[in-house]
Amino acid sequence: MSVVADLHTHTTVSDGSFSLDGLIETAREAGLDAVAVTDHDRYHPELSVPVERRGDLLVVRGIELRVETAEERVDLLGYGLEPTDALTAEVERLQQDRIDRGRRIVENVEAELGVDLGIEPHPGLGRPHIARAVVESDADYDAVGEVFDDLIGDDCSCYVARNVPDFGTGRELLEEACAFVGLAHPLRYDDPEAALELTADLDAVERYYPYDRPVSPDDAEALDPRPVEAAIAAHDLLATGGTDAHDEELAVDGLPQGAWERVRERLPEPVEPAESN
């Protein structure tokens, strides 16, 4: 399958390694038609319109928002974002919550390991930042995944929960600000069936995702995408997807041409950079 659009990426604005310019350059090198910037609980400050044309590449402004359901926490993806006052206020609250929570996790890890991680809490701080700092410290950890498994994963000794909106509130905030809203990586949750039931109230779901990429040493088998395809058919959803890039690699997965054309129809018309200044 040839990937033409990678619609799930992260930059240094949240917990990714890409700068915006680096992301755009890598997308061009990968031969993509489109890339979406979907940072956690933030929209990128260097993007000023919902869809921007950068030469032959379309750059879509988006967001990945974590929300609470009765079963577990899941992530919603909004695309073609035009900020509203309500969403901006929630993003600002979430960033302060991230700072406060990040400070507590760092303190917990430093106390447990007896190391100085050298991290100053800042907007966009996430657990991957902390895990990388542990690997780079004098602690006896060689991989980010090990840090999550032992220290900062859900229910681990150094974990601190975030204060996130409920599903209904998050969906409403994104619906008012975005061209469409989807469910991120449904097969990655503890209860994929319950997560997919949420798509009845959404516009899209991630079908194209590196589900064969292990998230822990015990999770190395490819996941069957047929439940996602069934949800798409049942609720007439857009099929979205992407690499979920946190490092500097794109097009690991993403949309083939036909799926991208259907998504493109739902997005606002692109604006040339000169018009967005």
mmCIF file of C-alpha atoms in Angstrom:
data_model
loop_
_atom_site.group_PDB
_atom_site.id
_atom_site.type_symbol
_atom_site.label_atom_id
_atom_site.label_comp_id
_atom_site.label_asym_id
_atom_site.label_seq_id
_atom_site.Cartn_x
_atom_site.Cartn_y
_atom_site.Cartn_z
ATOM 1 C CA MET A 1 0.000 0.000 0.000
ATOM 2 C CA SER A 2 1.314 3.417 -0.962
ATOM 3 C CA VAL A 3 0.849 6.051 1.764
ATOM 4 C CA VAL A 4 -0.060 9.515 0.439
ATOM 5 C CA ALA A 5 -1.234 11.193 3.676
ATOM 6 C CA ASP A 6 0.089 10.827 7.224
ATOM 7 C CA LEU A 7 -2.572 12.293 9.493
ATOM 8 C CA HIS A 8 -1.151 11.534 12.939
ATOM 9 C CA THR A 9 2.103 13.253 13.889
ATOM 10 C CA HIS A 10 3.615 15.024 16.880
ATOM 11 C CA THR A 11 6.150 17.829 17.144
ATOM 12 C CA THR A 12 8.208 19.412 19.899
ATOM 13 C CA VAL A 13 5.083 21.395 20.796
ATOM 14 C CA SER A 14 3.995 18.239 22.610
ATOM 15 C CA ASP A 15 6.064 15.060 22.957
ATOM 16 C CA GLY A 16 7.457 14.631 19.464
ATOM 17 C CA SER A 17 10.969 15.085 18.100
ATOM 18 C CA PHE A 18 10.045 16.993 14.930
ATOM 19 C CA SER A 19 10.193 20.742 14.577
ATOM 20 C CA LEU A 20 7.425 21.952 12.274
ATOM 21 C CA ASP A 21 9.950 22.672 9.500
ATOM 22 C CA GLY A 22 11.523 19.250 10.006
ATOM 23 C CA LEU A 23 8.133 17.575 9.814
ATOM 24 C CA ILE A 24 7.259 19.365 6.584
ATOM 25 C CA GLU A 25 10.630 18.574 5.010
ATOM 26 C CA THR A 26 10.374 14.895 5.975
ATOM 27 C CA ALA A 27 6.826 14.738 4.574
ATOM 28 C CA ARG A 28 8.095 16.115 1.274
ATOM 29 C CA GLU A 29 10.976 13.643 1.216
ATOM 30 C CA ALA A 30 8.479 10.828 1.823
ATOM 31 C CA GLY A 31 6.469 11.973 -1.207
ATOM 32 C CA LEU A 32 3.325 12.689 0.806
ATOM 33 C CA ASP A 33 0.416 14.766 -0.455
ATOM 34 C CA ALA A 34 -0.601 15.757 3.071
ATOM 35 C CA VAL A 35 0.512 15.677 6.694
ATOM 36 C CA ALA A 36 -1.527 16.563 9.782
ATOM 37 C CA VAL A 37 -0.006 18.059 12.910
ATOM 38 C CA THR A 38 -1.876 16.517 15.849
ATOM 39 C CA ASP A 39 -0.004 17.452 18.997
ATOM 40 C CA HIS A 40 -1.341 16.327 22.363
ATOM 41 C CA ASP A 41 -3.817 18.821 23.852
ATOM 42 C CA ARG A 42 -2.323 21.680 21.812
ATOM 43 C CA TYR A 43 -2.589 23.107 18.330
ATOM 44 C CA HIS A 44 0.663 24.206 16.784
ATOM 45 C CA PRO A 45 1.292 27.960 17.229
ATOM 46 C CA GLU A 46 3.107 28.236 13.881
ATOM 47 C CA LEU A 47 0.031 27.080 11.947
ATOM 48 C CA SER A 48 -2.534 29.840 11.491
ATOM 49 C CA VAL A 49 -5.155 28.250 9.221
ATOM 50 C CA PRO A 50 -7.001 24.903 9.180
ATOM 51 C CA VAL A 51 -5.254 23.702 6.020
ATOM 52 C CA GLU A 52 -2.161 25.332 4.555
ATOM 53 C CA ARG A 53 -0.565 24.669 1.183
ATOM 54 C CA ARG A 54 3.225 24.376 1.287
ATOM 55 C CA GLY A 55 4.098 23.826 -2.362
ATOM 56 C CA ASP A 56 2.716 20.403 -3.301
ATOM 57 C CA LEU A 57 2.115 19.484 0.342
ATOM 58 C CA LEU A 58 -1.021 20.182 2.372
ATOM 59 C CA VAL A 59 -0.418 20.769 6.091
ATOM 60 C CA VAL A 60 -3.512 20.141 8.203
ATOM 61 C CA ARG A 61 -3.857 21.789 11.604
ATOM 62 C CA GLY A 62 -5.178 19.283 14.115
ATOM 63 C CA ILE A 63 -5.113 18.179 17.734
ATOM 64 C CA GLU A 64 -5.127 14.972 19.763
ATOM 65 C CA LEU A 65 -7.282 15.364 22.858
ATOM 66 C CA ARG A 66 -7.443 12.813 25.664
ATOM 67 C CA VAL A 67 -10.875 12.271 27.188
ATOM 68 C CA GLU A 68 -12.448 10.172 29.918
ATOM 69 C CA THR A 69 -15.081 7.506 29.282
ATOM 70 C CA ALA A 70 -16.842 5.162 31.692
ATOM 71 C CA GLU A 71 -14.398 2.389 30.748
ATOM 72 C CA GLU A 72 -11.057 4.126 30.181
ATOM 73 C CA ARG A 73 -9.319 7.136 28.718
ATOM 74 C CA VAL A 74 -9.163 7.440 24.934
ATOM 75 C CA ASP A 75 -7.824 9.959 22.428
ATOM 76 C CA LEU A 76 -9.860 12.020 19.985
ATOM 77 C CA LEU A 77 -8.358 13.545 16.845
ATOM 78 C CA GLY A 78 -9.695 16.793 15.415
ATOM 79 C CA TYR A 79 -8.763 17.938 11.888
ATOM 80 C CA GLY A 80 -9.019 21.208 10.000
ATOM 81 C CA LEU A 81 -8.994 23.086 13.283
ATOM 82 C CA GLU A 82 -10.167 26.674 13.695
ATOM 83 C CA PRO A 83 -9.777 27.487 17.408
ATOM 84 C CA THR A 84 -12.805 28.554 19.418
ATOM 85 C CA ASP A 85 -12.661 30.442 22.708
ATOM 86 C CA ALA A 86 -13.933 27.347 24.523
ATOM 87 C CA LEU A 87 -11.304 25.029 23.054
ATOM 88 C CA THR A 88 -8.527 27.555 23.650
ATOM 89 C CA ALA A 89 -9.542 27.857 27.299
ATOM 90 C CA GLU A 90 -9.532 24.070 27.701
ATOM 91 C CA VAL A 91 -6.147 23.751 25.982
ATOM 92 C CA GLU A 92 -4.698 26.340 28.362
ATOM 93 C CA ARG A 93 -6.140 24.476 31.361
ATOM 94 C CA LEU A 94 -4.762 21.178 30.089
ATOM 95 C CA GLN A 95 -1.304 22.649 29.577
ATOM 96 C CA GLN A 96 -1.181 23.890 33.163
ATOM 97 C CA ASP A 97 -2.360 20.464 34.281
ATOM 98 C CA ARG A 98 0.434 18.874 32.207
ATOM 99 C CA ILE A 99 3.011 21.128 33.860
ATOM 100 C CA ASP A 100 1.779 20.334 37.357
ATOM 101 C CA ARG A 101 1.447 16.621 36.659
ATOM 102 C CA GLY A 102 4.835 16.467 34.926
ATOM 103 C CA ARG A 103 6.511 18.097 37.912
ATOM 104 C CA ARG A 104 5.017 15.478 40.230
ATOM 105 C CA ILE A 105 6.071 12.568 38.002
ATOM 106 C CA VAL A 106 9.616 13.915 37.735
ATOM 107 C CA GLU A 107 9.794 14.291 41.513
ATOM 108 C CA ASN A 108 8.500 10.738 41.964
ATOM 109 C CA VAL A 109 11.019 9.269 39.510
ATOM 110 C CA GLU A 110 13.954 11.205 40.916
ATOM 111 C CA ALA A 111 13.075 10.109 44.446
ATOM 112 C CA GLU A 112 12.678 6.459 43.452
ATOM 113 C CA LEU A 113 15.833 6.253 41.311
ATOM 114 C CA GLY A 114 18.023 8.721 43.172
ATOM 115 C CA VAL A 115 18.887 10.648 39.997
ATOM 116 C CA ASP A 116 18.523 14.210 38.722
ATOM 117 C CA LEU A 117 16.634 14.201 35.414
ATOM 118 C CA GLY A 118 17.320 17.865 34.685
ATOM 119 C CA ILE A 119 13.760 18.511 33.457
ATOM 120 C CA GLU A 120 12.016 21.834 33.931
ATOM 121 C CA PRO A 121 8.236 21.363 33.623
ATOM 122 C CA HIS A 122 6.915 23.206 30.561
ATOM 123 C CA PRO A 123 3.829 23.362 28.322
ATOM 124 C CA GLY A 124 3.502 20.187 26.293
ATOM 125 C CA LEU A 125 5.483 18.085 28.764
ATOM 126 C CA GLY A 126 4.548 14.431 28.457
ATOM 127 C CA ARG A 127 5.665 11.105 29.820
ATOM 128 C CA PRO A 128 7.844 10.347 26.745
ATOM 129 C CA HIS A 129 9.983 13.389 27.651
ATOM 130 C CA ILE A 130 10.453 11.994 31.140
ATOM 131 C CA ALA A 131 11.161 8.480 29.885
ATOM 132 C CA ARG A 132 13.848 9.764 27.491
ATOM 133 C CA ALA A 133 15.443 11.714 30.338
ATOM 134 C CA VAL A 134 15.556 8.560 32.467
ATOM 135 C CA VAL A 135 17.300 6.657 29.641
ATOM 136 C CA GLU A 136 19.826 9.489 29.291
ATOM 137 C CA SER A 137 20.460 9.655 33.055
ATOM 138 C CA ASP A 138 22.626 7.477 35.287
ATOM 139 C CA ALA A 139 19.680 5.189 35.979
ATOM 140 C CA ASP A 140 19.859 1.596 34.790
ATOM 141 C CA TYR A 141 17.409 1.926 31.865
ATOM 142 C CA ASP A 142 18.224 1.503 28.188
ATOM 143 C CA ALA A 143 14.803 1.919 26.547
ATOM 144 C CA VAL A 144 11.829 4.240 26.870
ATOM 145 C CA GLY A 145 9.453 1.279 26.978
ATOM 146 C CA GLU A 146 11.180 -0.117 30.045
ATOM 147 C CA VAL A 147 10.683 3.172 31.870
ATOM 148 C CA PHE A 148 6.968 3.084 31.119
ATOM 149 C CA ASP A 149 6.681 -0.564 32.148
ATOM 150 C CA ASP A 150 8.491 -0.107 35.463
ATOM 151 C CA LEU A 151 7.901 3.477 36.561
ATOM 152 C CA ILE A 152 5.531 5.811 34.755
ATOM 153 C CA GLY A 153 2.988 3.648 32.954
ATOM 154 C CA ASP A 154 -0.609 3.657 34.147
ATOM 155 C CA ASP A 155 -0.832 2.278 37.708
ATOM 156 C CA CYS A 156 2.973 2.250 38.127
ATOM 157 C CA SER A 157 4.629 3.642 41.238
ATOM 158 C CA CYS A 158 5.551 7.048 39.773
ATOM 159 C CA TYR A 159 2.410 7.576 37.675
ATOM 160 C CA VAL A 160 0.220 10.630 38.204
ATOM 161 C CA ALA A 161 -3.150 10.864 36.436
ATOM 162 C CA ARG A 162 -4.125 13.914 34.416
ATOM 163 C CA ASN A 163 -7.356 15.856 34.787
ATOM 164 C CA VAL A 164 -8.952 15.442 31.358
ATOM 165 C CA PRO A 165 -12.441 16.288 30.022
ATOM 166 C CA ASP A 166 -15.118 13.644 29.686
ATOM 167 C CA PHE A 167 -15.892 12.204 26.259
ATOM 168 C CA GLY A 168 -18.999 14.302 25.668
ATOM 169 C CA THR A 169 -17.284 17.560 26.580
ATOM 170 C CA GLY A 170 -14.196 16.792 24.509
ATOM 171 C CA ARG A 171 -16.222 15.752 21.493
ATOM 172 C CA GLU A 172 -18.325 18.919 21.671
ATOM 173 C CA LEU A 173 -15.261 21.150 21.954
ATOM 174 C CA LEU A 174 -13.693 19.533 18.900
ATOM 175 C CA GLU A 175 -16.900 19.418 16.862
ATOM 176 C CA GLU A 176 -17.243 23.189 17.223
ATOM 177 C CA ALA A 177 -13.636 23.819 16.182
ATOM 178 C CA CYS A 178 -12.827 21.115 13.629
ATOM 179 C CA ALA A 179 -13.996 19.937 10.229
ATOM 180 C CA PHE A 180 -14.340 16.402 11.608
ATOM 181 C CA VAL A 181 -13.493 14.406 14.715
ATOM 182 C CA GLY A 182 -12.252 10.827 14.958
ATOM 183 C CA LEU A 183 -11.131 8.175 17.402
ATOM 184 C CA ALA A 184 -7.397 7.525 17.585
ATOM 185 C CA HIS A 185 -5.902 3.987 17.444
ATOM 186 C CA PRO A 186 -8.926 2.043 18.788
ATOM 187 C CA LEU A 187 -7.094 -1.285 18.847
ATOM 188 C CA ARG A 188 -4.513 0.090 21.280
ATOM 189 C CA TYR A 189 -6.932 0.462 24.189
ATOM 190 C CA ASP A 190 -7.538 -2.083 26.934
ATOM 191 C CA ASP A 191 -11.107 -2.540 25.672
ATOM 192 C CA PRO A 192 -11.135 -1.999 21.885
ATOM 193 C CA GLU A 193 -14.767 -3.077 21.602
ATOM 194 C CA ALA A 194 -15.943 -0.409 24.054
ATOM 195 C CA ALA A 195 -13.723 2.173 22.364
ATOM 196 C CA LEU A 196 -15.172 1.389 18.947
ATOM 197 C CA GLU A 197 -18.698 1.852 20.296
ATOM 198 C CA LEU A 198 -17.802 5.528 20.740
ATOM 199 C CA THR A 199 -17.489 5.917 16.979
ATOM 200 C CA ALA A 200 -21.289 5.982 16.709
ATOM 201 C CA ASP A 201 -20.967 9.603 17.883
ATOM 202 C CA LEU A 202 -17.923 10.524 15.772
ATOM 203 C CA ASP A 203 -17.041 11.229 12.149
ATOM 204 C CA ALA A 204 -13.926 9.095 11.715
ATOM 205 C CA VAL A 205 -11.681 6.388 13.141
ATOM 206 C CA GLU A 206 -8.059 5.406 12.608
ATOM 207 C CA ARG A 207 -8.014 2.424 10.285
ATOM 208 C CA TYR A 208 -4.505 2.985 8.920
ATOM 209 C CA TYR A 209 -2.166 2.759 11.890
ATOM 210 C CA PRO A 210 0.966 0.713 12.683
ATOM 211 C CA TYR A 211 -0.996 -1.819 14.706
ATOM 212 C CA ASP A 212 1.794 -4.312 14.078
ATOM 213 C CA ARG A 213 4.230 -2.072 15.963
ATOM 214 C CA PRO A 214 4.763 -3.404 19.500
ATOM 215 C CA VAL A 215 4.128 -0.998 22.347
ATOM 216 C CA SER A 216 5.774 -3.334 24.856
ATOM 217 C CA PRO A 217 7.951 -6.471 24.693
ATOM 218 C CA ASP A 218 4.842 -8.593 25.288
ATOM 219 C CA ASP A 219 2.821 -6.985 22.483
ATOM 220 C CA ALA A 220 4.545 -7.833 19.235
ATOM 221 C CA GLU A 221 1.733 -9.358 17.159
ATOM 222 C CA ALA A 222 -0.176 -7.503 14.459
ATOM 223 C CA LEU A 223 -3.729 -6.570 15.466
ATOM 224 C CA ASP A 224 -6.716 -7.523 13.307
ATOM 225 C CA PRO A 225 -8.194 -4.363 11.717
ATOM 226 C CA ARG A 226 -11.538 -5.968 10.847
ATOM 227 C CA PRO A 227 -13.369 -4.589 13.923
ATOM 228 C CA VAL A 228 -12.341 -1.094 12.827
ATOM 229 C CA GLU A 229 -13.572 -1.782 9.297
ATOM 230 C CA ALA A 230 -16.880 -3.001 10.724
ATOM 231 C CA ALA A 231 -17.301 0.252 12.659
ATOM 232 C CA ILE A 232 -16.524 2.266 9.525
ATOM 233 C CA ALA A 233 -19.236 0.410 7.621
ATOM 234 C CA ALA A 234 -21.784 0.559 10.454
ATOM 235 C CA HIS A 235 -21.463 4.299 11.091
ATOM 236 C CA ASP A 236 -20.356 5.561 7.665
ATOM 237 C CA LEU A 237 -17.075 6.842 9.070
ATOM 238 C CA LEU A 238 -14.068 8.367 7.411
ATOM 239 C CA ALA A 239 -11.046 6.059 7.571
ATOM 240 C CA THR A 240 -8.101 8.068 8.864
ATOM 241 C CA GLY A 241 -4.662 7.142 10.117
ATOM 242 C CA GLY A 242 -0.963 7.781 10.235
ATOM 243 C CA THR A 243 2.333 6.956 11.840
ATOM 244 C CA ASP A 244 1.589 8.507 15.263
ATOM 245 C CA ALA A 245 5.083 9.911 14.832
ATOM 246 C CA HIS A 246 6.923 10.809 18.010
ATOM 247 C CA ASP A 247 10.362 10.384 16.475
ATOM 248 C CA GLU A 248 11.488 11.644 13.063
ATOM 249 C CA GLU A 249 9.953 9.035 10.784
ATOM 250 C CA LEU A 250 6.824 9.411 8.641
ATOM 251 C CA ALA A 251 4.700 7.235 6.345
ATOM 252 C CA VAL A 252 5.138 4.140 8.511
ATOM 253 C CA ASP A 253 1.393 4.003 7.986
ATOM 254 C CA GLY A 254 -1.242 6.346 6.666
ATOM 255 C CA LEU A 255 -3.900 6.829 4.040
ATOM 256 C CA PRO A 256 -3.829 5.358 0.542
ATOM 257 C CA GLN A 257 -5.072 7.549 -2.288
ATOM 258 C CA GLY A 258 -8.765 6.641 -2.140
ATOM 259 C CA ALA A 259 -9.073 7.143 1.608
ATOM 260 C CA TRP A 260 -7.212 10.459 1.390
ATOM 261 C CA GLU A 261 -9.541 11.726 -1.340
ATOM 262 C CA ARG A 262 -12.568 11.083 0.899
ATOM 263 C CA VAL A 263 -10.909 12.871 3.812
ATOM 264 C CA ARG A 264 -9.819 15.751 1.608
ATOM 265 C CA GLU A 265 -13.446 16.422 0.669
ATOM 266 C CA ARG A 266 -14.286 17.078 4.328
ATOM 267 C CA LEU A 267 -11.458 19.533 4.931
ATOM 268 C CA PRO A 268 -11.559 23.295 4.294
ATOM 269 C CA GLU A 269 -9.885 24.627 1.193
ATOM 270 C CA PRO A 270 -6.133 25.135 1.669
ATOM 271 C CA VAL A 271 -4.656 28.600 2.083
ATOM 272 C CA GLU A 272 -1.350 29.680 0.608
ATOM 273 C CA PRO A 273 1.214 30.783 3.260
ATOM 274 C CA ALA A 274 1.174 34.405 2.057
ATOM 275 C CA GLU A 275 -2.571 34.547 2.702
ATOM 276 C CA SER A 276 -2.240 33.159 6.228
ATOM 277 C CA ASN A 277 0.113 35.890 7.486
#
